[in-house]
PDB file of C-alpha atoms in Angstrom:
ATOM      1  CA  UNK P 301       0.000   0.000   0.000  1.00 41.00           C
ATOM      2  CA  UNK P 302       1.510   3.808  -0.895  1.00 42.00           C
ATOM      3  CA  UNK P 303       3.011   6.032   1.552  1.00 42.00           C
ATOM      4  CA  UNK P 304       3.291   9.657   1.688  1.00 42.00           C
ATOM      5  CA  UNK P 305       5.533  11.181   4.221  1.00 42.00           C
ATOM      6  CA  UNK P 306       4.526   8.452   6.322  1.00 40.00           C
ATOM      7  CA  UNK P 307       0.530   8.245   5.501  1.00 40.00           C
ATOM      8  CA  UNK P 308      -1.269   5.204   5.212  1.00 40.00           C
ATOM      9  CA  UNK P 309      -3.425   5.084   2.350  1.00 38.00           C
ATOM     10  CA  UNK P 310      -4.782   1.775   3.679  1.00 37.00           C
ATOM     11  CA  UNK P 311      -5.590   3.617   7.181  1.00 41.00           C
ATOM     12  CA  UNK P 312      -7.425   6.655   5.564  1.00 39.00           C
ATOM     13  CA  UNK P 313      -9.461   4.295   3.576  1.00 37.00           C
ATOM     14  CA  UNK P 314     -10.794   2.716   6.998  1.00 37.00           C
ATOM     15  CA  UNK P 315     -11.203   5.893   8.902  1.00 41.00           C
ATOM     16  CA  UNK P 316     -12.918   6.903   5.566  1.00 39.00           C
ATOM     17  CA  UNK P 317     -15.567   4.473   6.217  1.00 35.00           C
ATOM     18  CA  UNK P 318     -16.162   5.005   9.528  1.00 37.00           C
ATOM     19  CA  UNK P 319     -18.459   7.699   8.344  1.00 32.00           C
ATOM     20  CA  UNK P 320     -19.711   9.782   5.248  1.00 30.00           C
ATOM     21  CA  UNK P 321     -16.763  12.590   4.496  1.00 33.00           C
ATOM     22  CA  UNK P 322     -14.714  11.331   7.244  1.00 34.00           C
ATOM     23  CA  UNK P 323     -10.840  11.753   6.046  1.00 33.00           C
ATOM     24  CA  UNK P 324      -7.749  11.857   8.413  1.00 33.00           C
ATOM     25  CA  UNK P 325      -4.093  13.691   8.487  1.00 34.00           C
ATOM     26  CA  UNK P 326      -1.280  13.519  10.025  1.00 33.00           C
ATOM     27  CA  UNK P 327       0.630  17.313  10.670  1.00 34.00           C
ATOM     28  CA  UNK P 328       3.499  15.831  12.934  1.00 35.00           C
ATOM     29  CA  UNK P 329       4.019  12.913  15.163  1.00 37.00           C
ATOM     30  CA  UNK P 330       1.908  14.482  17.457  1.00 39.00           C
ATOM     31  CA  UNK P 331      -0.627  15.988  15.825  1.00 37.00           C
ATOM     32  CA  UNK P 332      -3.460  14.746  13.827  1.00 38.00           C
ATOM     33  CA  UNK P 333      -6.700  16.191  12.206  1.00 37.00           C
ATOM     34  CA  UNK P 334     -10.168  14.398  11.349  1.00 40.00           C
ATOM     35  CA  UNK P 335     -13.093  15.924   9.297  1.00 42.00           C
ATOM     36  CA  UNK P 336     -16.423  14.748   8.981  1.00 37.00           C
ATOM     37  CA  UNK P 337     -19.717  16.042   8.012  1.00 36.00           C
ATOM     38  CA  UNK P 338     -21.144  18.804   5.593  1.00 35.00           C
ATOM     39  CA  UNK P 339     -19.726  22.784   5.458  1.00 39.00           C
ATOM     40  CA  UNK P 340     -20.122  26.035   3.079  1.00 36.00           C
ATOM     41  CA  UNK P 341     -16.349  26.494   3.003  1.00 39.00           C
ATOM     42  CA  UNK P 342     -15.937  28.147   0.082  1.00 37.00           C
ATOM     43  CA  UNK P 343     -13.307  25.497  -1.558  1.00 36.00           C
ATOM     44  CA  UNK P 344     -15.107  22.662  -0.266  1.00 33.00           C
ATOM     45  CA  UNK P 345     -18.690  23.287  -0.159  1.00 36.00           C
ATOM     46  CA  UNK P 346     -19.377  19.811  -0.151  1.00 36.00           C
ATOM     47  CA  UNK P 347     -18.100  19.537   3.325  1.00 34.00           C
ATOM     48  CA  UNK P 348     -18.141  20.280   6.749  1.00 35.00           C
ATOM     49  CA  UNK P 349     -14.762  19.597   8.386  1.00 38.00           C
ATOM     50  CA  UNK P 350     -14.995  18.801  11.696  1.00 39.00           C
ATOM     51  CA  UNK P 351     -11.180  18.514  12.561  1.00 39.00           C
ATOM     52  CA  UNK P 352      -9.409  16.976  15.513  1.00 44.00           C
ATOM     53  CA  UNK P 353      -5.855  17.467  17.039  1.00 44.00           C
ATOM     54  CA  UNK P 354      -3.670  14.433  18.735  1.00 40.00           C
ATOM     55  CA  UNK P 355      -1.626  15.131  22.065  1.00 41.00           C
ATOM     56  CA  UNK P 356       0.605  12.427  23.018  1.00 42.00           C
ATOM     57  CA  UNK P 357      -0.870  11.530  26.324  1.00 42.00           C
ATOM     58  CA  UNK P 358      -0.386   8.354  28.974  1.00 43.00           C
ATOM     59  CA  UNK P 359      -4.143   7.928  29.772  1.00 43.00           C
ATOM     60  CA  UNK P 360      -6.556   5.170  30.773  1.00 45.00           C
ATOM     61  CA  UNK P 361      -7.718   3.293  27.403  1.00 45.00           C
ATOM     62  CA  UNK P 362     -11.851   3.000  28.020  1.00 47.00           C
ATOM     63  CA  UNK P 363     -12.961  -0.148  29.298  1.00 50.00           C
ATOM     64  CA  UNK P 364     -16.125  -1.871  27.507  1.00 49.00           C
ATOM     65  CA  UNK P 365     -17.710  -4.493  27.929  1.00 47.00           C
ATOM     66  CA  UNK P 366     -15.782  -7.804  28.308  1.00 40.00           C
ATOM     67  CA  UNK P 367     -12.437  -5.884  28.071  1.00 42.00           C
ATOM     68  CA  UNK P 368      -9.671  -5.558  30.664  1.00 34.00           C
ATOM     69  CA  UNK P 369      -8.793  -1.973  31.330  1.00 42.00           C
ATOM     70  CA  UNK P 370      -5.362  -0.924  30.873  1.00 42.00           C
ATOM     71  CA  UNK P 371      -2.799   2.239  31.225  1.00 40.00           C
ATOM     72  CA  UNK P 372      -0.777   2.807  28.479  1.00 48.00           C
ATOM     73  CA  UNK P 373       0.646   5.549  26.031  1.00 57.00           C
ATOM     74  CA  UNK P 374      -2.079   6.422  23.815  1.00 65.00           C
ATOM     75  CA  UNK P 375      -2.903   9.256  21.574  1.00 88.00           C
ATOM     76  CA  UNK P 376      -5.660  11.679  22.579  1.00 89.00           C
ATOM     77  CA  UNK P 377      -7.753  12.950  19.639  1.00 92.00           C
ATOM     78  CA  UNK P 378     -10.172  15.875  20.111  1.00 93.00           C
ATOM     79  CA  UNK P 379     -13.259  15.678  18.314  1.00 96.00           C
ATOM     80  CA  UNK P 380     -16.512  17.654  17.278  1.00 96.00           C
ATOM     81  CA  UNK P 381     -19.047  16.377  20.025  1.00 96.00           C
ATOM     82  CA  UNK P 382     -21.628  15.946  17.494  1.00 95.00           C
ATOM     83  CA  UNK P 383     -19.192  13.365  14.968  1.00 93.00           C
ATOM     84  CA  UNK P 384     -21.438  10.530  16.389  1.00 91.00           C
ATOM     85  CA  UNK P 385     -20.651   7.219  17.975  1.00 93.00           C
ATOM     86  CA  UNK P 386     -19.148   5.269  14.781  1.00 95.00           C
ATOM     87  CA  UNK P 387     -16.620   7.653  14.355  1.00 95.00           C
ATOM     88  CA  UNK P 388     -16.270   7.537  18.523  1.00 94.00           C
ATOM     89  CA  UNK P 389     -15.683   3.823  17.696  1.00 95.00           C
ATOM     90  CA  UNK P 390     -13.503   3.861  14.489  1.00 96.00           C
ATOM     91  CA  UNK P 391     -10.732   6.083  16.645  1.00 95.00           C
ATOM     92  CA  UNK P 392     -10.790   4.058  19.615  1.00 95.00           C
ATOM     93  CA  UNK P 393     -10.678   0.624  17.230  1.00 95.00           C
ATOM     94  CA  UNK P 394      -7.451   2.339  16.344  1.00 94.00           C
ATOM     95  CA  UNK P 395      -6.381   2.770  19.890  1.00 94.00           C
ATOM     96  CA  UNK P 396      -6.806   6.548  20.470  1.00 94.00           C
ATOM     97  CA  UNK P 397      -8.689   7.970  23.756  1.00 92.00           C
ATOM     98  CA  UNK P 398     -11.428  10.078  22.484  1.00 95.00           C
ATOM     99  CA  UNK P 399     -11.711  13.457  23.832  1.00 95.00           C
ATOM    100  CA  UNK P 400     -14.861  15.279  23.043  1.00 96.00           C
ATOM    101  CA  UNK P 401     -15.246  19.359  22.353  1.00 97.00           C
ATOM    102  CA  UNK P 402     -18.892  21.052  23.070  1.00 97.00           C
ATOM    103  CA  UNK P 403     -19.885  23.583  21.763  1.00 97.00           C
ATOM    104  CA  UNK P 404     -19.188  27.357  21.643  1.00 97.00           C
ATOM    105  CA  UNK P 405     -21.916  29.706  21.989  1.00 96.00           C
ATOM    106  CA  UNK P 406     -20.194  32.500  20.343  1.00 96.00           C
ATOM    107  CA  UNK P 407     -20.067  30.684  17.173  1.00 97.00           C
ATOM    108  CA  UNK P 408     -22.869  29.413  14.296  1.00 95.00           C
ATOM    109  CA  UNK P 409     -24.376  26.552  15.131  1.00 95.00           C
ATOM    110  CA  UNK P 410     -23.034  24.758  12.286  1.00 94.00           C
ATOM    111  CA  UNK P 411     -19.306  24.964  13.739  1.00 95.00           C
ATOM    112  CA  UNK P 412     -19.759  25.405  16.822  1.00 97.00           C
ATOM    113  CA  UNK P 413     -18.294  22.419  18.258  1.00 97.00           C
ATOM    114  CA  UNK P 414     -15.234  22.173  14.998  1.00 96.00           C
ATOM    115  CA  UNK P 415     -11.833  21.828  16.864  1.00 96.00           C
ATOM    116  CA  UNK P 416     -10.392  23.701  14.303  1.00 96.00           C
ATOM    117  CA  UNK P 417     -12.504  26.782  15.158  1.00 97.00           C
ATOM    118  CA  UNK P 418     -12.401  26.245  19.094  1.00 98.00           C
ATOM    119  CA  UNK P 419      -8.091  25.239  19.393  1.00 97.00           C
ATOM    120  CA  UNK P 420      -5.140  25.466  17.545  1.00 96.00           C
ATOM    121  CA  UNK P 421      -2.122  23.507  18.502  1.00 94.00           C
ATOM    122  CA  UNK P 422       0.681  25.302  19.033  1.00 93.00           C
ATOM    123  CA  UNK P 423       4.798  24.260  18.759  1.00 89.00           C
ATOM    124  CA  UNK P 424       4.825  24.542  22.677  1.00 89.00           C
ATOM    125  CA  UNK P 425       2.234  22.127  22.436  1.00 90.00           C
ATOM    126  CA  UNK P 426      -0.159  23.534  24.318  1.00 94.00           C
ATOM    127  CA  UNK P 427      -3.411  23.924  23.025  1.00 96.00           C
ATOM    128  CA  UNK P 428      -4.523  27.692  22.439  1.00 97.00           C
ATOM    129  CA  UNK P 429      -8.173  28.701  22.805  1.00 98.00           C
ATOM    130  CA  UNK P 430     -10.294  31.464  24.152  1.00 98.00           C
ATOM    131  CA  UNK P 431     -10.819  32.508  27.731  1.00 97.00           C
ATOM    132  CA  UNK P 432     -14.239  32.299  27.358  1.00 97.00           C
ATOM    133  CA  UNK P 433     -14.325  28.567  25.702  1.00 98.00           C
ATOM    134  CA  UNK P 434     -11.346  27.499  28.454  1.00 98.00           C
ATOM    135  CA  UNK P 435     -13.842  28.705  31.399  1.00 97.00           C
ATOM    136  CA  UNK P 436     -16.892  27.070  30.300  1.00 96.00           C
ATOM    137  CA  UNK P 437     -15.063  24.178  29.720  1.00 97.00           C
ATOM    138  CA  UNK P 438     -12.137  23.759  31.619  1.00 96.00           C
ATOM    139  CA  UNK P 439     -12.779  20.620  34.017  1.00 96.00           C
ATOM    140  CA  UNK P 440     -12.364  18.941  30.246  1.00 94.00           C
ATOM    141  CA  UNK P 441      -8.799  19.954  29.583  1.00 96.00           C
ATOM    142  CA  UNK P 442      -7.448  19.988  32.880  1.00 96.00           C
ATOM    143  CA  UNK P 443      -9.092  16.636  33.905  1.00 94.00           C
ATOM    144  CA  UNK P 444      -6.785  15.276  31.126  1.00 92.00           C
ATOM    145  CA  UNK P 445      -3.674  17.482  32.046  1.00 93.00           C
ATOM    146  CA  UNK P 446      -3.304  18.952  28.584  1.00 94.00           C
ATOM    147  CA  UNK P 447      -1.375  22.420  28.622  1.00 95.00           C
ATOM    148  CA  UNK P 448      -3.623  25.478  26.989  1.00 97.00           C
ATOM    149  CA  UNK P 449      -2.598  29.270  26.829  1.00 96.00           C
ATOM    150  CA  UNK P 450      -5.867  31.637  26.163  1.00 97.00           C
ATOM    151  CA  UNK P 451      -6.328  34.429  24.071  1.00 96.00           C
ATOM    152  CA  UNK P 452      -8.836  37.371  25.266  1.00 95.00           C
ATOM    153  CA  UNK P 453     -10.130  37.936  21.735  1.00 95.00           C
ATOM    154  CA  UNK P 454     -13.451  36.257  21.899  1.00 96.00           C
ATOM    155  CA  UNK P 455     -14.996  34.567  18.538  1.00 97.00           C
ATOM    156  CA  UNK P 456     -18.034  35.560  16.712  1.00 96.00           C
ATOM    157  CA  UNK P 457     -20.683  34.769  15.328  1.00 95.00           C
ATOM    158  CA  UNK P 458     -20.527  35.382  11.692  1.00 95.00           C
ATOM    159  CA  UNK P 459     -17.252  35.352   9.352  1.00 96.00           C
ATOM    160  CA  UNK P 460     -14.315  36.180   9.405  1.00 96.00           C
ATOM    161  CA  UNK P 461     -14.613  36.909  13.344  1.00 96.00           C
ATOM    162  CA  UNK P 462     -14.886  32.616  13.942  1.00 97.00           C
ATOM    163  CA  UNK P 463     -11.696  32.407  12.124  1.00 97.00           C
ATOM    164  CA  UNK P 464      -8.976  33.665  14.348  1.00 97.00           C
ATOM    165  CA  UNK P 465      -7.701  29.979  15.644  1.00 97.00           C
ATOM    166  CA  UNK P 466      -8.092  28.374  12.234  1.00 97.00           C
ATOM    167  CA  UNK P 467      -4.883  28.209  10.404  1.00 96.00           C
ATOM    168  CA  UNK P 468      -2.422  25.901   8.868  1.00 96.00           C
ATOM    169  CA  UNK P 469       0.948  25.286  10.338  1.00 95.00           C
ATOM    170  CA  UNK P 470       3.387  23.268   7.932  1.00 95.00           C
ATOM    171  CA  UNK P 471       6.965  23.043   9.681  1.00 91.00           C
ATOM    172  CA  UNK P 472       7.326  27.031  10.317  1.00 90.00           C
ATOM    173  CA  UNK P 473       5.063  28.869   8.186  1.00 95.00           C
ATOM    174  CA  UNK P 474       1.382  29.359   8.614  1.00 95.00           C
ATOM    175  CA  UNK P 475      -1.105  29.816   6.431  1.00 97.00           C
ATOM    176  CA  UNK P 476      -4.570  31.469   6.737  1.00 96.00           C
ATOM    177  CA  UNK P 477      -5.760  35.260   6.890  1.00 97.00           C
ATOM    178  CA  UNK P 478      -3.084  36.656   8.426  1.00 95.00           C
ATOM    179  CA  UNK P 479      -5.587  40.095   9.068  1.00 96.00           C
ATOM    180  CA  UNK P 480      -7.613  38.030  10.761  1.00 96.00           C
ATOM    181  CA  UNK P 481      -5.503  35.221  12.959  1.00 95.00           C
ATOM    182  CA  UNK P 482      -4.556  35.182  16.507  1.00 95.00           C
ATOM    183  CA  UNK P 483      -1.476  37.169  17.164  1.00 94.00           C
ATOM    184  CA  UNK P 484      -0.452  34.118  19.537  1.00 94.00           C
ATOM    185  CA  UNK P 485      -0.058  32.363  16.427  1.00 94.00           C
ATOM    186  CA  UNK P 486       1.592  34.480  14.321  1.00 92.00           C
ATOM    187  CA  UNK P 487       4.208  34.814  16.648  1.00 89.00           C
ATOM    188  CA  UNK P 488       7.755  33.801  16.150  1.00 79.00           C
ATOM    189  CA  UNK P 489       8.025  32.642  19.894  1.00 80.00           C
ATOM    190  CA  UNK P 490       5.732  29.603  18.460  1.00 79.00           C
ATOM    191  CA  UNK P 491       7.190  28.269  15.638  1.00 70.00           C
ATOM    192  CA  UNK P 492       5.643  31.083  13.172  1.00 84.00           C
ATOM    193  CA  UNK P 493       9.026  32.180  11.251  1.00 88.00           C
ATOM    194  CA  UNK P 494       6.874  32.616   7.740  1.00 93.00           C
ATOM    195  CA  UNK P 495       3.734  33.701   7.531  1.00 95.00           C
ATOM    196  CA  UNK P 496       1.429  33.288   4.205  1.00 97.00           C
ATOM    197  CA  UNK P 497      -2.142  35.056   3.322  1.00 97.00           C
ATOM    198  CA  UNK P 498      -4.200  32.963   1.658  1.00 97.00           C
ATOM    199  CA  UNK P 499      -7.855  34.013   1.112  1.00 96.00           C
ATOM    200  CA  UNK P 500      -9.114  31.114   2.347  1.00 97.00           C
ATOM    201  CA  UNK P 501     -10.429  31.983   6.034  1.00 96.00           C
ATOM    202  CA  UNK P 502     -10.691  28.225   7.011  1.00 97.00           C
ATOM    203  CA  UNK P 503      -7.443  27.199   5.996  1.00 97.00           C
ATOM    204  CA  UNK P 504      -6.527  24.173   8.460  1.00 96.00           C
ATOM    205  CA  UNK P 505     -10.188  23.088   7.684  1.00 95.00           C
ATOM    206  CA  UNK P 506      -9.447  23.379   4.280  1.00 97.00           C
ATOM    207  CA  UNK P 507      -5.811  21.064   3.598  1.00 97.00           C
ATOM    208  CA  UNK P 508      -4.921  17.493   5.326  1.00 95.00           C
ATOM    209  CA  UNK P 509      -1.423  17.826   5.908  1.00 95.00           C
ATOM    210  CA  UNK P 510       0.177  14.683   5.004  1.00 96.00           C
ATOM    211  CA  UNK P 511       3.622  15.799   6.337  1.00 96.00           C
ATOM    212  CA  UNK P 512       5.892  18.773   6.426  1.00 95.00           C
ATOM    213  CA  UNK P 513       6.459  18.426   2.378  1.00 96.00           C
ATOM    214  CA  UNK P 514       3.043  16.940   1.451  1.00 97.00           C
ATOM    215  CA  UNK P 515      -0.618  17.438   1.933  1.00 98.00           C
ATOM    216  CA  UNK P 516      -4.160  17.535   0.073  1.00 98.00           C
ATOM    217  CA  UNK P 517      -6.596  20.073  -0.427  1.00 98.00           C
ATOM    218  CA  UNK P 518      -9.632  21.106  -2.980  1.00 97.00           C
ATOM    219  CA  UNK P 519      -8.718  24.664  -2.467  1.00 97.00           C
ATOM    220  CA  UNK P 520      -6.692  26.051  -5.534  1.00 97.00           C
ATOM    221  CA  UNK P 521      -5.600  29.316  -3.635  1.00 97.00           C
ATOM    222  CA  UNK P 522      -3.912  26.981  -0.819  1.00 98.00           C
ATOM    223  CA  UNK P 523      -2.708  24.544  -3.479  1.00 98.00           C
ATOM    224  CA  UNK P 524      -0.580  27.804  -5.085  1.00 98.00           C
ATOM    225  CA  UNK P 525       0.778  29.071  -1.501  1.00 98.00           C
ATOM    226  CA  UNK P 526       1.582  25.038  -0.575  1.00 98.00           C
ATOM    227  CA  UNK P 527       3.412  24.556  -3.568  1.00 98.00           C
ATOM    228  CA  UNK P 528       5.425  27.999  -3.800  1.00 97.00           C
ATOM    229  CA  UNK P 529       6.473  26.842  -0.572  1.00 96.00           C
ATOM    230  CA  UNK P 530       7.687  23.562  -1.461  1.00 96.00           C
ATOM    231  CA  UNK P 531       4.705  21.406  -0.200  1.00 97.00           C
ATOM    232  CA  UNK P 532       3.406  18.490  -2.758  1.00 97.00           C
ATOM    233  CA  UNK P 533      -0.308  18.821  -3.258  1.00 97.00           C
TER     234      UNK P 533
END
């Protein structure tokens, strides 16, 4: 079975199953995105991502029924609460701990619960979200132990003021609207030594990063700024 930069072709075909529209990437070792679901992006209208991000994590695996329980290293993979319980499945069949998001008030129903619009991972590894999300939900992160740093620009409920978390990190340069992104993000101080405007606001919900020098994506204007920048698309 082909390989790109380390993806399974074999494993997105399963995960692609799981569900209708459900596709997976892998960013880094540590970091992984899925998308399920219907969306008005405007390069994939077809679709609504509903992307998730990996943390490296020792946590309990969950028991079921006729199973022993066990403690191991496992992969955490945040999720849009609403994927449903096949894709719940599918993820821990492949022996990640699930990690659910709820939603956000502050943002269209539609994407309200879409990790991509709620956290963005950044090189520190902490997860970066708003103080508003982090306080309505915090019992969920720090049950778990996972690092965050928050942001006091709240989201919105319209575009492009849902957009300020969701952008593309390949290596050292981001992608997205950089008039509209998170200063935390554009930052050198994590991992943001290039910085590319696409016009694309939903640009990590738009591309599945394959590795640092490949990745896939319907939207031509990110195809251009990948390429340029010596990513295979």
């Amino acid at each position: 079975m082909p390989r790109i930069g380390g993806f399974s072709f074999a494993k997105a075909f399963f995960i692609s199953i799981a569900q209708r529209h459900f596709w997976s990437c892998n960013t880094s070792k540590k970091c992984r995105y899925a998308n399920s679901s219907r969306h008005e992006h405007s390069a994939i209208r077809d679709f609504k991502p509903r992307c998730a991000e990996w943390a490296n994590k020792k946590v309990s695996a969950p028991k079921r029924p006729g199973q022993t329980e066990r403690t191991e290293d496992m992969k955490t993979v945040i999720i849009d609460s609403r994927a449903g319980k096949d894709i719940e499945r599918a993820l821990e069949g492949l022996g990640f701990s699930v990690l659910q998001l709820p939603p956000c008030p502050a943002l269209p129903e539609a994407i309200s619960a879409h990790p991509d619009t709620l956290i963005y991972k950044l090189k520190s590894g902490k997860l970066l979200m708003t103080e508003e999300y982090y306080r309505q939900n915090r019992n969920i992160f720090d049950s778990r132990g996972i690092g965050v740093r928050l942001t006091d620009k709240p989201l919105g409920d319209r575009y492009p003021l849902d957009i300020q978390l969701n952008a593309l990190r390949i290596s050292d340069t981001v992608y997205g609207r950089s008039d509209c992104i998170s200063d935390i993000i554009l930052s050198e101080e994590e991992g943001a030594k290039k910085v590319v405007h696409v016009k694309q606001g939903y640009a990590r919900c738009s591309v599945a990063v394959l590795s640092d020098k490949a990745a896939i994506t319907a939207d031509s204007g990110l195809a251009a700024a990948l390429e340029a920048n010596g990513v295979a698309v």
